[in-house]
CSV table of C-alpha atoms and ligand atoms in Angstrom, one decimal:
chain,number,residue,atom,x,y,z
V,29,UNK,CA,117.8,95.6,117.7
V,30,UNK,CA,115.2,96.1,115.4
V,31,UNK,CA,112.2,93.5,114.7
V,32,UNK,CA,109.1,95.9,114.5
V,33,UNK,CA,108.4,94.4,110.9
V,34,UNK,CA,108.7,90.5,112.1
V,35,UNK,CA,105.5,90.4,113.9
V,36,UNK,CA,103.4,92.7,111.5
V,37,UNK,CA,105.0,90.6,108.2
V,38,UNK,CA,104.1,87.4,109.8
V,39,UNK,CA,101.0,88.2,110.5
V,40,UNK,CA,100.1,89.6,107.2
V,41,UNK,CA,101.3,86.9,105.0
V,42,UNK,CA,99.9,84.1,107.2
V,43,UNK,CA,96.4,85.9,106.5
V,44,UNK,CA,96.9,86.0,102.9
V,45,UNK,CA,98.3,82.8,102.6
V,46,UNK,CA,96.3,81.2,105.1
V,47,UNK,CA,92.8,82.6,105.0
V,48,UNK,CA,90.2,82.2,108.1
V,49,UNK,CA,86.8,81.2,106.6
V,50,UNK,CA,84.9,80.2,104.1
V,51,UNK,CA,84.0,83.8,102.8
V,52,UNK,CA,87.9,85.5,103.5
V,53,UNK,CA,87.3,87.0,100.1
V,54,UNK,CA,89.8,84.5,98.9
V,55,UNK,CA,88.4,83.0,96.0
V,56,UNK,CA,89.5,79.7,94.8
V,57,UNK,CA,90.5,79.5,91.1
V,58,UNK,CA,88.1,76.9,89.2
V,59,UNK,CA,90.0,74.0,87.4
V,60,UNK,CA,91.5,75.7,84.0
V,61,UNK,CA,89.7,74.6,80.7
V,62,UNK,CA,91.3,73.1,78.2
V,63,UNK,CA,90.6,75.4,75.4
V,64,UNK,CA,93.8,77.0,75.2
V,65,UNK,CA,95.4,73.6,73.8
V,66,UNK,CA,95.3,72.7,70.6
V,67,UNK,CA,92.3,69.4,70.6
V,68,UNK,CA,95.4,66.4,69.8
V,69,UNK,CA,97.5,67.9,72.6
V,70,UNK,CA,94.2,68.2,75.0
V,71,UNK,CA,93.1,64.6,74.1
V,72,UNK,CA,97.1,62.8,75.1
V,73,UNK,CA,96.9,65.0,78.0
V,74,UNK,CA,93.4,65.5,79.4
V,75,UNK,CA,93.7,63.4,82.5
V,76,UNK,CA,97.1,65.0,83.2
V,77,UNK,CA,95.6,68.1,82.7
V,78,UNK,CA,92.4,67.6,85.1
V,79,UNK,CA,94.8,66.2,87.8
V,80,UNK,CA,96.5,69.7,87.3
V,81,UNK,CA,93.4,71.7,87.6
V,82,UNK,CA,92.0,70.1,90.5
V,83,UNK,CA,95.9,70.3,92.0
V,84,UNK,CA,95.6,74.2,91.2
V,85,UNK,CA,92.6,74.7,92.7
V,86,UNK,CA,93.7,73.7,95.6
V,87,UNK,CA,97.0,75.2,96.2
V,88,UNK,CA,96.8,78.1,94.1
V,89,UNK,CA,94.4,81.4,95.4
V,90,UNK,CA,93.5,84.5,93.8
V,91,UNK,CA,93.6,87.0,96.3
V,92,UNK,CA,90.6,89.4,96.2
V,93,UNK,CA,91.0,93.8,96.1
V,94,UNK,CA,88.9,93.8,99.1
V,95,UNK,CA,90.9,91.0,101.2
V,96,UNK,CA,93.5,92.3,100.5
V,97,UNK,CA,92.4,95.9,101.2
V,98,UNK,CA,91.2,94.7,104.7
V,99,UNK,CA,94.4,92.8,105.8
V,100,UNK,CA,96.7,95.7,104.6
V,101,UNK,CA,94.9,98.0,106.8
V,102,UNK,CA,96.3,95.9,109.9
V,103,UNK,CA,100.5,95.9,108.3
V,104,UNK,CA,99.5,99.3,108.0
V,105,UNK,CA,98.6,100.3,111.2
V,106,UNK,CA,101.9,98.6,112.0
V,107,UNK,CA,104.2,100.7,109.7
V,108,UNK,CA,102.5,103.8,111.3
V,109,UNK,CA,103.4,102.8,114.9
V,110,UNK,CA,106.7,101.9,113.8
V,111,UNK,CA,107.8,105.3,112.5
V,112,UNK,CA,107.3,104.3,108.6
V,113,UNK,CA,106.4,107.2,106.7
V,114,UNK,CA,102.9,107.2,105.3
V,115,UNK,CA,104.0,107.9,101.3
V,116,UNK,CA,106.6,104.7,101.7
V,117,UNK,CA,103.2,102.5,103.5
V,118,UNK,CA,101.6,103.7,100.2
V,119,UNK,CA,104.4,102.6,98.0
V,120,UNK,CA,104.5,99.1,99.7
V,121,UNK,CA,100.8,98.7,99.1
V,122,UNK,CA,101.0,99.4,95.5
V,123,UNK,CA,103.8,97.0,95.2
V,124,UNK,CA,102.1,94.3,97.4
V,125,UNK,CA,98.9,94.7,95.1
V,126,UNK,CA,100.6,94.7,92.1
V,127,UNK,CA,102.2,91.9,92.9
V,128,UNK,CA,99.3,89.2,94.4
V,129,UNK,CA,95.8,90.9,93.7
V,130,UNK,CA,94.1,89.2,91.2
V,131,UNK,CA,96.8,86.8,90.1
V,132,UNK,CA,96.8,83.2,90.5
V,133,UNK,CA,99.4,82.8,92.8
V,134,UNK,CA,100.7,79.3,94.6
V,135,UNK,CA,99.9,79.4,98.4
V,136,UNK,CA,103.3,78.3,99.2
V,137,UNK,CA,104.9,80.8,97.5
V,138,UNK,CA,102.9,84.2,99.1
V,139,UNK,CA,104.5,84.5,101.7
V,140,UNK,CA,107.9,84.1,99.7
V,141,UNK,CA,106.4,86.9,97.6
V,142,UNK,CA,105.4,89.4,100.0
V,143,UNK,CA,108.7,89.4,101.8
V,144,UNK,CA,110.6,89.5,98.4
V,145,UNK,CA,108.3,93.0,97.5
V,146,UNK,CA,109.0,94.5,100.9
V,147,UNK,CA,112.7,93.5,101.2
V,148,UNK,CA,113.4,94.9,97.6
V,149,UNK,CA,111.1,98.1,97.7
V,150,UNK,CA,113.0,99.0,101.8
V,151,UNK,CA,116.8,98.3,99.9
V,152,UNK,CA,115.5,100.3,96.8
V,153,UNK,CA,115.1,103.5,98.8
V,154,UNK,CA,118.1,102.6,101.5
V,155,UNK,CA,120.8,102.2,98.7
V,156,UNK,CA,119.5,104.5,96.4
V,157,UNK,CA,121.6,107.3,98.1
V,158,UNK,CA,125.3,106.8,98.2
V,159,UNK,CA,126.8,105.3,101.2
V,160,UNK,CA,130.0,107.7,102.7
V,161,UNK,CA,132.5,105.8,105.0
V,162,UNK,CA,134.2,108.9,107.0
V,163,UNK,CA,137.7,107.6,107.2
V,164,UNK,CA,137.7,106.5,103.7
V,165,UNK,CA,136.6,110.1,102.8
V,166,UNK,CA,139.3,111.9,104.5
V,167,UNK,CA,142.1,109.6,103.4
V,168,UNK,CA,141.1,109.6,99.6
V,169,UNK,CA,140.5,113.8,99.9
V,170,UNK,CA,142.7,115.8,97.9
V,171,UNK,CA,143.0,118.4,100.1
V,172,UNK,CA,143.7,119.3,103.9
V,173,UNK,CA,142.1,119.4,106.3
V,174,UNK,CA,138.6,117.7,105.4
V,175,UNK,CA,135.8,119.7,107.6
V,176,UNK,CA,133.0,118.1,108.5
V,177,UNK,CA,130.3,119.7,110.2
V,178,UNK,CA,127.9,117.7,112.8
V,179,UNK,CA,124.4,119.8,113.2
V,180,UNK,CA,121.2,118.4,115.2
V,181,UNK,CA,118.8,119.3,118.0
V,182,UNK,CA,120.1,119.4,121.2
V,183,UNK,CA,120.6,115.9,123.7
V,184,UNK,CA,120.0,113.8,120.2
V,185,UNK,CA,124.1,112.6,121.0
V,186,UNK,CA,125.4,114.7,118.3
V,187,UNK,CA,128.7,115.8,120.9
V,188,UNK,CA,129.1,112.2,121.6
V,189,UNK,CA,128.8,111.5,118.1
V,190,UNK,CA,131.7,113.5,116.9
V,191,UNK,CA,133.7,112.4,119.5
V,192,UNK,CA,133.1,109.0,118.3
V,193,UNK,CA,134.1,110.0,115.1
V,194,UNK,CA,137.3,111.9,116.4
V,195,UNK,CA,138.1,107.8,118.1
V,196,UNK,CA,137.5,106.2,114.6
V,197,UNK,CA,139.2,109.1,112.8
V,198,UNK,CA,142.4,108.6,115.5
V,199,UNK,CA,142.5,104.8,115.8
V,200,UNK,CA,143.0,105.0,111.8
V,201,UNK,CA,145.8,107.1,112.2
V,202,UNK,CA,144.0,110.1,111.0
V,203,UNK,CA,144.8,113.6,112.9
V,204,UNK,CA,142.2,115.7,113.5
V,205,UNK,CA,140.9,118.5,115.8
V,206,UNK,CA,137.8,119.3,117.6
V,207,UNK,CA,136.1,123.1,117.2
V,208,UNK,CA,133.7,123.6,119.6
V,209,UNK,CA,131.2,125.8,117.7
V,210,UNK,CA,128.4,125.1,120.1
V,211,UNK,CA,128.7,128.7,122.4
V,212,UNK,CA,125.0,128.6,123.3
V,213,UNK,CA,124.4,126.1,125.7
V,214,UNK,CA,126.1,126.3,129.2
V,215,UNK,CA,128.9,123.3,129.6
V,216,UNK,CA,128.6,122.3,125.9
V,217,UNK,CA,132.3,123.5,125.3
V,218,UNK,CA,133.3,121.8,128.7
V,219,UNK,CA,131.8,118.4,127.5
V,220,UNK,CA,133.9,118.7,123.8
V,221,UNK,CA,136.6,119.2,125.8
V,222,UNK,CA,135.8,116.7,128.2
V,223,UNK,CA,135.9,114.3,125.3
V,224,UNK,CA,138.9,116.0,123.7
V,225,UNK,CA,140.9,115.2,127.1
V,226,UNK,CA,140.0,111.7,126.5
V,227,UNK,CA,140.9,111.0,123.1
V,228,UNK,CA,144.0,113.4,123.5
V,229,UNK,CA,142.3,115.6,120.5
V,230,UNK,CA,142.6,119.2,120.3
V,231,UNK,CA,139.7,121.3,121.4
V,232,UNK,CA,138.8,124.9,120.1
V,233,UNK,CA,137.2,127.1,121.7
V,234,UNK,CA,136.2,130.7,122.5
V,235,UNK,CA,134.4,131.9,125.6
V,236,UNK,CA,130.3,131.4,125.6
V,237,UNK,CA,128.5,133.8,123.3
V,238,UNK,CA,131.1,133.9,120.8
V,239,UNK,CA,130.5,134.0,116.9
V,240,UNK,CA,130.2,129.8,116.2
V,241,UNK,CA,131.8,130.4,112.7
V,242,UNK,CA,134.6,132.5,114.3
V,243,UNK,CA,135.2,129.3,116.1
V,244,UNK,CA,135.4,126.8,113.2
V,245,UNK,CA,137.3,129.3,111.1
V,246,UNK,CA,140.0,129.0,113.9
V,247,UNK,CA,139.8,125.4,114.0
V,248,UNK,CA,140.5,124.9,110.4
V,249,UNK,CA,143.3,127.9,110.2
V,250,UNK,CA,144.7,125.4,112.9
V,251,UNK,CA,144.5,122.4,111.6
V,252,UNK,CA,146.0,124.0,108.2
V,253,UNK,CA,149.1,125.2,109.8
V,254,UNK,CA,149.9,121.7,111.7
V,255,UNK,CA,148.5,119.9,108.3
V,256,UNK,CA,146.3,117.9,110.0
V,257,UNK,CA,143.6,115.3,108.4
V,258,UNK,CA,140.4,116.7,109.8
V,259,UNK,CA,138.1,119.4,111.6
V,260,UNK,CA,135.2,118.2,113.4
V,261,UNK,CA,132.8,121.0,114.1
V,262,UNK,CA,130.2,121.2,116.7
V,263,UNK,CA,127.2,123.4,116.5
V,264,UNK,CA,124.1,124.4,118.7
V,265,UNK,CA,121.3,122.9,118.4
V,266,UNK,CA,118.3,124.4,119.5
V,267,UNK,CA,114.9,123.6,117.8
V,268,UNK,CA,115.3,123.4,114.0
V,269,UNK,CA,112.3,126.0,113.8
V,270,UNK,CA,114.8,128.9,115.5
V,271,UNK,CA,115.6,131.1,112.6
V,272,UNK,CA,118.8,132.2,114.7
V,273,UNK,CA,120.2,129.1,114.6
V,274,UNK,CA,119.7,128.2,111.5
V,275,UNK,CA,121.3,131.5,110.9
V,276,UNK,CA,124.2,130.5,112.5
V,277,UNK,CA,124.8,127.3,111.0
V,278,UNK,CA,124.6,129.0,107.8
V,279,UNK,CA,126.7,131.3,108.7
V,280,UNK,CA,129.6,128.8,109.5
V,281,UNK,CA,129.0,126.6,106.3
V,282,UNK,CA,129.3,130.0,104.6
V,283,UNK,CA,133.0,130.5,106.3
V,284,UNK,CA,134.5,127.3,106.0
V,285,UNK,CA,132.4,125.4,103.4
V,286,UNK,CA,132.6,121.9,105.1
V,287,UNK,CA,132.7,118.8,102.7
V,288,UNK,CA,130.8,117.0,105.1
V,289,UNK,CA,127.7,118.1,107.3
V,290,UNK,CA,126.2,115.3,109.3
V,291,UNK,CA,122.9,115.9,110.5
V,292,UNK,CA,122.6,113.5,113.8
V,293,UNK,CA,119.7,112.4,115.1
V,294,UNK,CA,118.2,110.1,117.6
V,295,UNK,CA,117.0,106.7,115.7
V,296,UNK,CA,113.9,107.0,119.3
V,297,UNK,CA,112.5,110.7,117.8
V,298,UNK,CA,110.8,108.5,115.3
V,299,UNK,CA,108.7,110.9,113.1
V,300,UNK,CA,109.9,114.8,114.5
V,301,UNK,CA,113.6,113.1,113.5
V,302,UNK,CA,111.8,112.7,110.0
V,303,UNK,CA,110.4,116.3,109.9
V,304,UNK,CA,113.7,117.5,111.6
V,305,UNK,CA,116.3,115.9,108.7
V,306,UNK,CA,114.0,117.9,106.2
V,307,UNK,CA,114.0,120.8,107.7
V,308,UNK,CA,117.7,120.7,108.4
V,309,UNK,CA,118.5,119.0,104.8
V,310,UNK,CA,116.2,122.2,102.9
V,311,UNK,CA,117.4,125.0,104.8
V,312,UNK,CA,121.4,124.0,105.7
V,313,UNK,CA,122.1,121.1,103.3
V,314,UNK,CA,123.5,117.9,104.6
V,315,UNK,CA,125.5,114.8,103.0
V,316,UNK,CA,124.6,112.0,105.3
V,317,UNK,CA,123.3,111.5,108.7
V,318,UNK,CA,124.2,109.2,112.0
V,319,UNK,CA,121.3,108.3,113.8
V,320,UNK,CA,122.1,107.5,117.3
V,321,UNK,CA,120.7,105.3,120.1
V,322,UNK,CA,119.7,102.5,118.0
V,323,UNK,CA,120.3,100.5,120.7
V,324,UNK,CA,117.3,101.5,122.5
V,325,UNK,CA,114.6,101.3,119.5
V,326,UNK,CA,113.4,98.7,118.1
V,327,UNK,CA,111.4,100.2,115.9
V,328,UNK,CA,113.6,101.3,112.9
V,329,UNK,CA,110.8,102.8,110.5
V,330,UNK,CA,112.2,106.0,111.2
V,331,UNK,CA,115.9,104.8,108.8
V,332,UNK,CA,113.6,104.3,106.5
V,333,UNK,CA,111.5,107.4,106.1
V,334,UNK,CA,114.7,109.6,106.8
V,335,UNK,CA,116.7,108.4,104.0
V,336,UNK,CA,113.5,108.6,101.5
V,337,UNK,CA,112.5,112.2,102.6
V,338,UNK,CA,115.8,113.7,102.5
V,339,UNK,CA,117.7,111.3,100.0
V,340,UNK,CA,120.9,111.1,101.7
V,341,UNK,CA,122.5,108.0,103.8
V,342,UNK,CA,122.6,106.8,106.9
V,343,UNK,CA,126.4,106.8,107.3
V,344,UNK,CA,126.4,105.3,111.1
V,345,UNK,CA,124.4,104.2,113.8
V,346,UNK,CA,125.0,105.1,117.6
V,347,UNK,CA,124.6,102.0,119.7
V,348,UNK,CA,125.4,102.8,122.8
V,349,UNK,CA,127.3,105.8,124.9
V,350,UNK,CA,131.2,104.6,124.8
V,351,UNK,CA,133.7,105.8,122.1
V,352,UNK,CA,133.6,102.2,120.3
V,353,UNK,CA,129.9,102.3,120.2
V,354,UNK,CA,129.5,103.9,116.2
V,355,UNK,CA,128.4,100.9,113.7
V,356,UNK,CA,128.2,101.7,109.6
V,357,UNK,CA,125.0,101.1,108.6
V,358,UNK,CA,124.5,98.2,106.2
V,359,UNK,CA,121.2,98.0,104.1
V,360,UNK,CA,120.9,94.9,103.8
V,361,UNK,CA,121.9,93.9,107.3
V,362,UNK,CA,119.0,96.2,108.1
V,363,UNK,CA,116.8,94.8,106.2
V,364,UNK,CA,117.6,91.2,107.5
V,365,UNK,CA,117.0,92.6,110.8
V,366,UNK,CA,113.4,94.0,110.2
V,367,UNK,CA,112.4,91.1,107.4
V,368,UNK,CA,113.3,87.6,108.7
G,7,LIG,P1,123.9,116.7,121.9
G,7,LIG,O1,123.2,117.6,122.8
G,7,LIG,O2,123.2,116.4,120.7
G,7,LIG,O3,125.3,117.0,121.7
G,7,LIG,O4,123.9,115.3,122.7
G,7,LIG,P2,125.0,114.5,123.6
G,7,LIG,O5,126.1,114.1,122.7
G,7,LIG,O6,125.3,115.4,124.7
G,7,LIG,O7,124.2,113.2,124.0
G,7,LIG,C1,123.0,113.3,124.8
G,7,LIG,C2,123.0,112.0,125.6
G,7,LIG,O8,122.7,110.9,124.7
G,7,LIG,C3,124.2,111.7,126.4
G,7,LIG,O9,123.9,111.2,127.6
G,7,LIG,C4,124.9,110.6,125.5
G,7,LIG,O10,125.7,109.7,126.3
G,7,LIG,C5,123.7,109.9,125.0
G,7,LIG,N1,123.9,109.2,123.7
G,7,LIG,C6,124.5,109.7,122.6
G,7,LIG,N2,124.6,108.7,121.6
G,7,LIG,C7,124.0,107.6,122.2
G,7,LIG,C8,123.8,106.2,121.6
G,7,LIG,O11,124.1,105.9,120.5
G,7,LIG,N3,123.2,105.4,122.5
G,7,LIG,C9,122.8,105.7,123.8
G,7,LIG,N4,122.2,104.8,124.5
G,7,LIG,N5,123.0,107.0,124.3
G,7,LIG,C10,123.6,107.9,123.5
């Protein structure tokens, strides 16, 4: 699924560790002097040593600021097309220079180091928020019904989502029902009940035009009365710049305070997903985010730059348009994907 980094890594750390010519602004380190040893220890082991120096000079390279400023530029460019926000590309370079400029560092092991840096540095930011498993959230709540409110722009899957969340919720036993707070958009109450049908979930609904939170409210006065598990609540999603919505989302969270708001979003958006989630995270406040149709891009920088600007976790991943197609999102899986 996702591989952008493969090429671009490869490429980088076969440059460093492999340079092209004679003046790659690698320079070779020069034999070490003895000087360091105290003279009995220098005299048993001076031909040991030399054989060492001349040994080190040849496998060891000292990687020069402006080499390595020129080959960055190209894993750069990279990380750019790849949807890799540009304060994370400036983290990794600071790393990746802290790391190999200037030192005397084994050929062999560069490449070793560079994928170490970058595999630690994309885990660092992907684990540092706290990873929420759904079911395990509802059946560990204290109270009933859990609400959990799915926000995101419009044809990003974010009714398909939920209904893939309402499959998971129900093939764990867990009761739940389906409001369908979404009374903008012509047929978007059809399609939750469409998906409702399906699943044999309970969809509600008012006519089109209808106050969202009214909606919800009814859904969770529902699900109170026939003590169910859950309350999934769909919203409208126009662009995240249209102060009515937001408005209206508000509004809802403000009448039945989810525990949970999901923002979804399409993994393909790449960098208006990255601007969206903050927008979404400053002005409504969300918990964790599914980012859907990662089975068409292969790109994946977006994850990344998601989780750092808005701090929260990806919780799933849409792969595909069926029920069963909802995968938790692993870090390190991830990151074994990207990084071979
Ligand atoms: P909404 O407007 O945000 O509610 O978006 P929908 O749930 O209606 O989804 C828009 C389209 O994206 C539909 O055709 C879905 O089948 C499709 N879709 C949703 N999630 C995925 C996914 O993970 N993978 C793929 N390939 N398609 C998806």
């Amino acid at each position: 699924m996702f591989n952008f980094l493969k090429k671009a890594f490869k490429e980088f750390s076969d440059k460093v560790t492999k340079p092209q010519n004679k003046e790659s602004e690698v320079q070779i380190e020069k034999p070490e002097t003895f000087s360091e040893k105290p003279k009995e220890v220098q005299k048993v082991d001076a031909k040991q040593n030399f054989l060492e120096g001349i040994t080190k000079a040849i496998t060891e390279t000292k990687i020069s600021e402006e080499y390595f400023n020129k080959i960055f530029q190209e894993l750069e460019i990279e990380l750019i097309q790849n949807n890799v926000a540009y304060v994370i590309i400036e983290k990794i370079k600071a790393r990746l220079h802290k790391q190999i400029v200037g030192h005397a560092v084994k050929r062999s092991e560069l490449s070793g180091i560079i994928k170490k840096e970058l595999q630690s540095l994309i885990l660092d930011i992907l684990e540092m928020p706290k990873p929420i498993d759904i079911a395990t959230y509802v059946t560990e709540a204290k109270k009933k019904p859990v609400v959990i409110m799915f926000i995101g722009t419009n044809g990003h899957g974010k009714t398909t989502s939920l209904a893939k969340i309402g499959y998971l919720l129900k093939s764990k036993n867990i009761t739940c029902v389906f409001a369908a707070g979404d009374t903008f958009r012509a047929a978007a109450q059809e399609q939750l009940q469409e998906h409702g049908d399906n699943l044999g979930i309970r969809v509600i609904k008012h006519t089109y035009g209808a106050d969202a939170a009214a909606v919800a409210f009814d859904a969770v006065k529902h699900a109170e009365a026939r003590q169910l598990d859950a309350v999934l609540i769909d919203t409208a999603g126009r662009q995240h710049s249209d102060s009515n919505l937001m408005d209206e989302l508000k509004k809802i969270k403000k009448v039945v305070k989810p525990d949970l708001t999901i923002y979804v979003c399409e993994s393909i958006a790449g960098n208006d997903a990255c601007e969206q989630g903050k927008d979404y995270n400053e002005s409504i406040g969300i918990d964790g985010m599914i980012l859907t149709k990662s089975d068409v891009d292969d790109k994946g920088g977006t994850f990344i730059s998601l989780v750092h600007e808005t701090g929260k976790p990806i919780m799933y991943l849409g792969v595909g348009q069926n029920y069963e197609d909802l995968q938790q999102f692993h870090p390190q899986k991830f990151i074994n994907s990207i990084i071979e």
